[in-house]
Short mmCIF file of C-alpha atoms and ligand atoms in Angstrom, two decimals:
data_model
loop_
_atom_site.label_atom_id
_atom_site.label_comp_id
_atom_site.label_asym_id
_atom_site.label_seq_id
_atom_site.Cartn_x
_atom_site.Cartn_y
_atom_site.Cartn_z
CA UNK A 1463 -26.76 -17.82 10.12
CA UNK A 1464 -25.07 -15.85 12.21
CA UNK A 1465 -27.51 -12.88 11.94
CA UNK A 1466 -30.22 -14.60 12.70
CA UNK A 1467 -29.72 -14.96 16.49
CA UNK A 1468 -31.66 -12.95 18.52
CA UNK A 1469 -29.88 -10.68 21.11
CA UNK A 1470 -31.57 -9.42 24.55
CA UNK A 1471 -32.67 -10.44 27.61
CA UNK A 1472 -35.63 -12.96 25.81
CA UNK A 1473 -32.91 -14.59 24.22
CA UNK A 1474 -30.64 -14.59 27.29
CA UNK A 1475 -33.66 -16.73 29.20
CA UNK A 1476 -34.39 -19.08 26.25
CA UNK A 1477 -33.08 -23.55 26.94
CA UNK A 1478 -31.40 -22.87 23.63
CA UNK A 1479 -29.47 -20.52 25.59
CA UNK A 1480 -28.88 -22.33 28.64
CA UNK A 1481 -27.51 -24.77 26.74
CA UNK A 1482 -25.15 -22.90 24.87
CA UNK A 1483 -24.09 -21.55 28.69
CA UNK A 1484 -23.60 -25.19 30.15
CA UNK A 1485 -21.41 -26.31 27.29
CA UNK A 1486 -19.32 -23.34 26.43
CA UNK A 1487 -15.33 -23.02 27.57
CA UNK A 1488 -15.52 -20.79 30.31
CA UNK A 1489 -12.21 -20.53 32.85
CA UNK A 1490 -11.84 -21.39 36.87
CA UNK A 1491 -12.09 -17.61 38.59
CA UNK A 1492 -8.15 -18.01 39.66
CA UNK A 1493 -6.51 -14.52 40.19
CA UNK A 1494 -3.27 -16.40 40.81
CA UNK A 1495 -2.62 -18.41 37.64
CA UNK A 1496 -1.19 -17.14 35.00
CA UNK A 1497 -2.89 -16.53 31.13
CA UNK A 1498 -1.02 -19.73 30.05
CA UNK A 1499 -2.02 -22.33 32.97
CA UNK A 1500 -5.86 -21.10 33.13
CA UNK A 1501 -8.19 -24.22 33.38
CA UNK A 1502 -11.12 -24.81 31.95
CA UNK A 1503 -14.04 -25.07 33.92
CA UNK A 1504 -15.32 -28.66 34.43
CA UNK A 1505 -18.40 -29.28 32.25
CA UNK A 1506 -21.03 -32.43 33.00
CA UNK A 1507 -20.74 -34.19 29.62
CA UNK A 1508 -22.72 -37.26 30.53
CA UNK A 1509 -26.01 -36.04 28.98
CA UNK A 1510 -23.89 -35.18 25.11
CA UNK A 1511 -24.99 -37.60 22.50
CA UNK A 1512 -21.98 -39.72 21.42
CA UNK A 1513 -22.86 -41.59 17.87
CA UNK A 1514 -18.98 -43.15 18.07
CA UNK A 1515 -19.72 -44.78 21.15
CA UNK A 1516 -24.01 -45.65 19.41
CA UNK A 1517 -21.88 -47.10 15.84
CA UNK A 1518 -19.43 -49.38 17.73
CA UNK A 1519 -22.36 -50.28 19.94
CA UNK A 1520 -24.82 -50.83 17.23
CA UNK A 1521 -22.09 -53.39 14.88
CA UNK A 1522 -21.18 -55.10 17.52
CA UNK A 1523 -24.71 -55.78 19.52
CA UNK A 1524 -27.41 -54.33 17.09
CA UNK A 1525 -28.68 -52.28 19.89
CA UNK A 1526 -29.25 -48.43 20.13
CA UNK A 1527 -30.42 -45.92 22.71
CA UNK A 1528 -33.48 -44.52 22.92
CA UNK A 1529 -35.01 -42.18 21.34
CA UNK A 1530 -31.73 -43.53 18.11
CA UNK A 1531 -32.50 -45.10 14.60
CA UNK A 1532 -30.65 -46.57 12.35
CA UNK A 1533 -31.70 -45.69 8.91
CA UNK A 1534 -30.83 -48.01 6.37
CA UNK A 1535 -30.09 -46.50 2.95
CA UNK A 1536 -28.32 -44.91 0.19
CA UNK A 1537 -24.75 -45.17 1.28
CA UNK A 1538 -22.08 -48.00 2.35
CA UNK A 1539 -21.73 -46.86 6.19
CA UNK A 1540 -24.17 -46.43 9.14
CA UNK A 1541 -26.38 -43.34 8.81
CA UNK A 1542 -28.26 -42.82 12.40
CA UNK A 1543 -31.54 -40.61 12.50
CA UNK A 1544 -33.47 -39.23 15.77
CA UNK A 1545 -37.10 -40.21 15.91
CA UNK A 1546 -37.79 -36.72 17.31
CA UNK A 1547 -35.87 -34.51 14.66
CA UNK A 1548 -37.07 -35.99 11.35
CA UNK A 1549 -34.79 -35.13 8.83
CA UNK A 1550 -31.72 -35.68 10.51
CA UNK A 1551 -28.93 -37.36 10.14
CA UNK A 1552 -26.06 -38.28 11.75
CA UNK A 1553 -22.94 -40.27 9.49
CA UNK A 1554 -20.14 -41.26 12.13
CA UNK A 1555 -16.32 -41.18 10.80
CA UNK A 1556 -18.15 -40.83 7.56
CA UNK A 1557 -14.98 -38.89 5.90
CA UNK A 1558 -11.59 -41.39 5.49
CA UNK A 1559 -8.60 -39.79 6.80
CA UNK A 1560 -7.20 -39.05 3.53
CA UNK A 1561 -10.85 -36.82 2.77
CA UNK A 1562 -10.44 -34.38 5.64
CA UNK A 1563 -6.38 -34.18 5.19
CA UNK A 1564 -7.83 -32.58 1.63
CA UNK A 1565 -10.38 -30.71 2.64
CA UNK A 1566 -8.72 -29.22 5.27
CA UNK A 1567 -5.66 -28.37 3.35
CA UNK A 1568 -8.85 -26.76 0.83
CA UNK A 1569 -10.08 -24.89 3.56
CA UNK A 1570 -6.84 -23.00 4.64
CA UNK A 1571 -5.42 -22.04 1.28
CA UNK A 1572 -8.14 -22.29 -1.58
CA UNK A 1573 -11.65 -22.32 -0.35
CA UNK A 1574 -10.51 -18.33 1.10
CA UNK A 1575 -8.80 -16.89 -1.63
CA UNK A 1576 -11.05 -14.22 -4.10
CA UNK A 1577 -13.57 -14.04 -5.10
CA UNK A 1578 -14.92 -16.02 -2.14
CA UNK A 1579 -15.64 -13.98 0.43
CA UNK A 1580 -14.26 -14.19 4.23
CA UNK A 1581 -14.85 -12.29 7.30
CA UNK A 1582 -12.03 -9.67 6.24
CA UNK A 1583 -13.60 -8.81 3.19
CA UNK A 1584 -15.30 -6.10 4.99
CA UNK A 1585 -12.01 -4.61 6.81
CA UNK A 1586 -9.22 -5.34 4.28
CA UNK A 1587 -11.06 -6.05 1.22
CA UNK A 1588 -9.96 -9.16 -0.81
CA UNK A 1589 -6.66 -10.81 0.42
CA UNK A 1590 -4.59 -12.84 -1.59
CA UNK A 1591 -2.14 -15.94 0.07
CA UNK A 1592 -2.74 -15.50 3.66
CA UNK A 1593 -2.52 -19.43 5.01
CA UNK A 1594 1.21 -18.66 2.30
CA UNK A 1595 1.71 -15.50 4.30
CA UNK A 1596 1.57 -16.80 7.75
CA UNK A 1597 3.54 -19.70 7.08
CA UNK A 1598 6.21 -17.27 6.20
CA UNK A 1599 5.58 -15.11 8.12
CA UNK A 1600 4.72 -12.40 6.72
CA UNK A 1601 2.81 -9.22 7.77
CA UNK A 1602 -0.02 -7.21 6.55
CA UNK A 1603 0.67 -3.59 5.80
CA UNK A 1604 -1.56 -0.70 5.39
CA UNK A 1605 0.02 1.59 3.27
CA UNK A 1606 -1.63 4.98 2.37
CA UNK A 1607 -2.30 5.46 -1.82
CA UNK A 1608 -0.74 8.37 -3.93
CA UNK A 1609 -3.50 9.74 -6.23
CA UNK A 1610 -1.10 7.84 -9.38
CA UNK A 1611 -2.02 4.86 -7.11
CA UNK A 1612 -5.43 4.48 -7.28
CA UNK A 1613 -6.51 3.36 -10.62
CA UNK A 1614 -3.91 -0.04 -10.58
CA UNK A 1615 -3.45 -2.73 -8.18
CA UNK A 1616 -0.75 -5.50 -8.55
CA UNK A 1617 1.74 -7.35 -6.78
CA UNK A 1618 -1.11 -9.36 -4.47
CA UNK A 1619 -1.82 -5.81 -2.60
CA UNK A 1620 -5.35 -5.32 -1.99
CA UNK A 1621 -7.54 -2.12 -1.72
CA UNK A 1622 -10.68 -1.88 0.15
CA UNK A 1623 -12.04 0.87 -1.85
CA UNK A 1624 -10.72 3.60 -0.07
CA UNK A 1625 -7.11 5.79 -0.22
CA UNK A 1626 -5.81 3.16 1.46
CA UNK A 1627 -4.48 -0.59 0.33
CA UNK A 1628 -3.09 -3.65 2.18
CA UNK A 1629 0.00 -5.53 1.06
CA UNK A 1630 2.18 -8.84 2.58
CA UNK A 1631 5.59 -8.23 3.89
CA UNK A 1632 8.35 -10.00 5.36
CA UNK A 1633 9.02 -9.29 9.17
CA UNK A 1634 11.71 -6.70 8.65
CA UNK A 1635 10.45 -5.03 6.12
CA UNK A 1636 6.99 -4.02 7.25
CA UNK A 1637 8.32 -3.45 10.58
CA UNK A 1638 10.51 -0.10 9.34
CA UNK A 1639 7.62 0.54 7.38
CA UNK A 1640 4.79 0.43 9.99
CA UNK A 1641 6.21 3.00 12.19
CA UNK A 1642 3.72 5.42 9.81
CA UNK A 1643 1.41 2.35 8.59
CA UNK A 1644 -1.18 0.00 10.66
CA UNK A 1645 0.40 -3.62 10.16
CA UNK A 1646 -1.08 -6.95 11.41
CA UNK A 1647 1.37 -9.89 11.25
CA UNK A 1648 -0.52 -12.87 8.67
CA UNK A 1649 -0.66 -15.30 11.63
CA UNK A 1650 -2.82 -13.26 13.93
CA UNK A 1651 -5.22 -12.75 10.47
CA UNK A 1652 -5.28 -16.28 9.70
CA UNK A 1653 -6.58 -17.31 13.50
CA UNK A 1654 -9.03 -14.60 13.39
CA UNK A 1655 -10.32 -16.03 9.69
CA UNK A 1656 -14.12 -17.18 10.33
CA UNK A 1657 -15.64 -17.80 7.58
CA UNK A 1658 -15.16 -18.24 3.94
CA UNK A 1659 -18.32 -18.74 1.27
CA UNK A 1660 -17.41 -20.36 -1.30
CA UNK A 1661 -20.33 -20.61 -4.70
CA UNK A 1662 -22.86 -18.04 -4.33
CA UNK A 1663 -21.56 -15.80 -2.53
CA UNK A 1664 -23.49 -15.04 0.85
CA UNK A 1665 -24.91 -11.16 1.83
CA UNK A 1666 -24.64 -11.24 6.06
CA UNK A 1667 -25.85 -7.52 5.83
CA UNK A 1668 -29.20 -8.45 3.85
CA UNK A 1669 -29.21 -12.32 5.06
CA UNK A 1670 -29.62 -13.80 0.95
CA UNK A 1671 -27.73 -15.06 -1.88
CA UNK A 1672 -26.21 -12.18 -3.57
CA UNK A 1673 -26.29 -13.55 -7.22
CA UNK A 1674 -24.06 -10.05 -8.76
CA UNK A 1675 -21.42 -11.01 -6.73
CA UNK A 1676 -18.00 -12.65 -8.51
CA UNK A 1677 -17.66 -16.11 -8.26
CA UNK A 1678 -16.87 -19.38 -8.68
CA UNK A 1679 -18.54 -22.53 -8.48
CA UNK A 1680 -17.85 -24.93 -6.02
CA UNK A 1681 -15.07 -26.75 -6.83
CA UNK A 1682 -16.16 -30.25 -8.51
CA UNK A 1683 -15.10 -33.03 -5.47
CA UNK A 1684 -16.61 -31.25 -3.11
CA UNK A 1685 -19.55 -31.28 -5.55
CA UNK A 1686 -19.41 -34.78 -5.80
CA UNK A 1687 -18.98 -35.51 -2.16
CA UNK A 1688 -21.76 -33.70 -1.44
CA UNK A 1689 -23.68 -35.45 -3.64
CA UNK A 1690 -22.46 -39.05 -2.53
CA UNK A 1691 -23.03 -37.88 0.83
CA UNK A 1692 -26.53 -36.20 0.79
CA UNK A 1693 -27.86 -39.58 -0.71
CA UNK A 1694 -29.80 -41.18 2.04
CA UNK A 1695 -31.73 -37.66 2.79
CA UNK A 1696 -32.79 -36.89 -0.93
CA UNK A 1697 -36.69 -36.82 -2.60
CA UNK A 1698 -36.79 -40.25 -4.74
CA UNK A 1699 -35.20 -39.27 -7.27
CA UNK A 1700 -33.98 -36.29 -7.05
CA UNK A 1701 -30.43 -34.79 -7.66
CA UNK A 1702 -28.35 -32.73 -4.82
CA UNK A 1703 -27.39 -29.56 -6.85
CA UNK A 1704 -24.55 -27.71 -4.46
CA UNK A 1705 -24.74 -23.73 -5.68
CA UNK A 1706 -23.48 -22.39 -2.20
CA UNK A 1707 -21.17 -22.98 0.69
CA UNK A 1708 -19.93 -22.11 4.12
CA UNK A 1709 -16.58 -22.73 5.66
CA UNK A 1710 -16.37 -21.74 8.98
CA UNK A 1711 -13.46 -21.59 11.19
CA UNK A 1712 -13.07 -22.25 14.77
CA UNK A 1713 -10.18 -21.75 17.38
CA UNK A 1714 -10.13 -22.23 21.38
CA UNK A 1715 -13.32 -20.42 22.85
CA UNK A 1716 -14.57 -19.92 19.75
CA UNK A 1717 -18.78 -20.49 19.35
CA UNK A 1718 -21.79 -20.43 16.53
CA UNK A 1719 -24.38 -19.36 18.02
CA UNK A 1720 -27.78 -20.95 17.51
CA UNK A 1721 -29.56 -20.08 14.16
CA UNK A 1722 -31.74 -21.29 11.57
CA UNK A 1723 -30.18 -21.65 7.82
CA UNK A 1724 -33.49 -20.21 5.99
CA UNK A 1725 -32.55 -18.76 2.97
CA UNK A 1726 -32.72 -21.19 0.55
CA UNK A 1727 -35.88 -21.90 -1.71
CA UNK A 1728 -36.52 -25.86 -0.97
CA UNK A 1729 -36.11 -26.96 2.61
CA UNK A 1730 -36.56 -30.63 1.14
CA UNK A 1731 -33.32 -30.24 0.12
CA UNK A 1732 -30.51 -30.97 2.87
CA UNK A 1733 -27.97 -28.96 4.14
CA UNK A 1734 -24.77 -31.08 3.80
CA UNK A 1735 -22.27 -30.65 6.63
CA UNK A 1736 -18.35 -31.59 7.41
CA UNK A 1737 -16.41 -31.71 10.21
CA UNK A 1738 -12.52 -31.31 10.32
CA UNK A 1739 -10.62 -30.87 13.04
CA UNK A 1740 -11.01 -30.39 16.77
CA UNK A 1741 -13.60 -32.40 18.76
CA UNK A 1742 -17.06 -30.45 19.07
CA UNK A 1743 -20.47 -29.52 20.56
CA UNK A 1744 -23.05 -29.41 18.59
CA UNK A 1745 -26.65 -28.62 19.94
CA UNK A 1746 -30.11 -30.04 17.85
CA UNK A 1747 -32.69 -27.84 19.12
CA UNK A 1748 -36.39 -27.55 18.18
CA UNK A 1749 -38.34 -24.75 15.80
CA UNK A 1750 -38.81 -23.29 19.28
CA UNK A 1751 -35.72 -21.51 21.09
CA UNK A 1752 -37.63 -22.55 24.02
CA UNK A 1753 -37.08 -26.09 22.78
CA UNK A 1754 -34.55 -27.87 24.95
CA UNK A 1755 -31.62 -28.81 22.32
CA UNK A 1756 -30.06 -32.30 22.04
CA UNK A 1757 -26.01 -32.48 22.56
CA UNK A 1758 -23.85 -34.57 20.52
CA UNK A 1759 -20.55 -34.46 20.19
CA UNK A 1760 -18.86 -33.76 16.27
CA UNK A 1761 -15.83 -35.74 15.49
CA UNK A 1762 -13.05 -34.93 12.37
CA UNK A 1763 -14.86 -37.01 9.65
CA UNK A 1764 -18.24 -36.92 10.81
CA UNK A 1765 -21.18 -35.67 8.70
CA UNK A 1766 -24.63 -34.33 9.33
CA UNK A 1767 -27.04 -33.64 7.58
CA UNK A 1768 -30.11 -31.58 7.90
CA UNK A 1769 -33.50 -31.60 5.88
CA UNK A 1770 -37.48 -31.08 5.38
CA UNK A 1771 -38.58 -30.65 9.29
CA UNK A 1772 -35.03 -30.68 10.16
CA UNK A 1773 -34.58 -27.25 8.48
CA UNK A 1774 -36.50 -25.56 10.66
CA UNK A 1775 -34.62 -26.78 13.41
CA UNK A 1776 -32.24 -24.33 15.73
CA UNK A 1777 -28.88 -25.29 15.92
CA UNK A 1778 -25.69 -24.15 16.25
CA UNK A 1779 -21.86 -24.91 17.94
CA UNK A 1780 -21.16 -24.26 22.00
CA UNK A 1781 -18.10 -25.96 22.35
CA UNK A 1782 -14.43 -26.53 20.59
CA UNK A 1783 -12.17 -28.91 22.03
CA UNK A 1784 -8.72 -27.83 21.63
CA UNK A 1785 -6.92 -29.83 23.93
CA UNK A 1786 -5.36 -33.19 23.76
CA UNK A 1787 -7.17 -35.03 25.75
CA UNK A 1788 -10.36 -33.96 24.24
CA UNK A 1789 -9.63 -33.12 20.55
CA UNK A 1790 -9.45 -36.56 19.42
CA UNK A 1791 -7.05 -35.44 16.11
CA UNK A 1792 -4.23 -37.96 16.35
CA UNK A 1793 -5.22 -39.85 13.28
CA UNK A 1794 -5.03 -36.27 11.44
CA UNK A 1795 -1.61 -35.98 13.40
CA UNK A 1796 -0.14 -38.90 11.81
CA UNK A 1797 -1.93 -38.05 8.34
CA UNK A 1798 0.08 -34.62 8.36
CA UNK A 1799 3.38 -35.83 9.66
CA UNK A 1800 5.08 -34.60 6.54
CA UNK A 1801 7.42 -32.25 6.96
CA UNK A 1802 5.20 -30.18 4.34
CA UNK A 1803 2.14 -30.74 6.44
CA UNK A 1804 3.21 -29.01 9.34
CA UNK A 1805 1.91 -25.82 8.72
CA UNK A 1806 -1.41 -28.16 8.71
CA UNK A 1807 -1.29 -29.76 11.46
CA UNK A 1808 0.03 -26.63 13.97
CA UNK A 1809 -3.70 -24.71 12.63
CA UNK A 1810 -5.87 -27.80 13.55
CA UNK A 1811 -4.03 -29.55 16.28
CA UNK A 1812 -6.21 -26.13 18.29
CA UNK A 1813 -8.93 -25.23 15.25
CA UNK A 1814 -12.06 -26.32 14.35
CA UNK A 1815 -13.44 -26.11 10.41
CA UNK A 1816 -16.81 -26.73 9.60
CA UNK A 1817 -17.69 -27.05 5.24
CA UNK A 1818 -21.54 -27.20 4.89
CA UNK A 1819 -22.47 -26.75 1.59
CA UNK A 1820 -26.55 -25.87 0.18
CA UNK A 1821 -28.19 -26.14 -2.93
CA UNK A 1822 -29.86 -22.29 -3.06
CA UNK A 1823 -32.94 -22.52 -5.82
C1 SIN B 2941 -24.16 -24.51 11.17
O1 SIN B 2941 -24.93 -24.73 11.75
O2 SIN B 2941 -23.88 -23.24 9.81
C2 SIN B 2941 -22.20 -25.05 11.39
C3 SIN B 2941 -22.21 -26.03 12.03
C4 SIN B 2941 -21.15 -26.97 12.69
O3 SIN B 2941 -20.50 -26.40 12.87
O4 SIN B 2941 -21.42 -28.23 12.71
#
């Protein structure tokens, strides 16, 4: 996971790092162009595996590119594997548009709700109703607490454990209070939301699952979906038991550095990883960072499974595409066309969400 990224010069020189740099978003260095008109540098995408194209080719002509295999098991979708990466499965377009919309909504509204933790916990404590607050243009204000307040939190205010607490206010009220307090627009916090954790909570400092942290079970519908999707990668006769999930949120320029998911007890059980929103590039490396990774596109609705040997392979996301031409979210745009869904559409137009689900024990 994030914490396992190796820092320093050595990491900079590995084949994995070189590939990350190749695909990462950089801008043309043109001092005359304003910030708004910044032009992304051209990237050669000719070596990026495209499973949507591979699937179409396979369905029409029964042909596959070298190194790609068709796996015929478990679910009513085409599943592809890679000769050099046993245990890795790619299911293009696995999720319907309805399912995609449902999990995008959940990822923004319910999944970041306490007791689930997010990257914001460490600074602000638990935050309730962030998405609704951002939609309503509210502002998060840090108030100093009097001694009388210290015992009682109410009204959606949160305490970060010291003598301050944060609370959402309407913008005009927030600005008047803000003369003496710190404040941050909810929309900014939403943009800075990078992860939330479901089920057993992961402790990023110790890099382990902290079973003592308060948590809710993973929602049943998500468990059922994960069980259905993992069927092709499960050891025969065994059932996948989803116990923890990490929801990753990506905005333009965000990346997920090369890492291993190695904190679960049994690596024969797959991790199921689902993509929503803007298209991304996923890198699948080998057991060493020196192994040259394969790059592949991930689109909204794609599902990836990593089990067995593939669990030992470095992987990461160096790029998401938020421009209209490359993001490929037109089908989602039509699905989110109601006025009520406007806020989800506004978010997902320039974002990607990944939900990855694990059996821990
Ligand atoms: C992960 O490896 O943890 C997430 C991969 C993704 O965002 O697709």
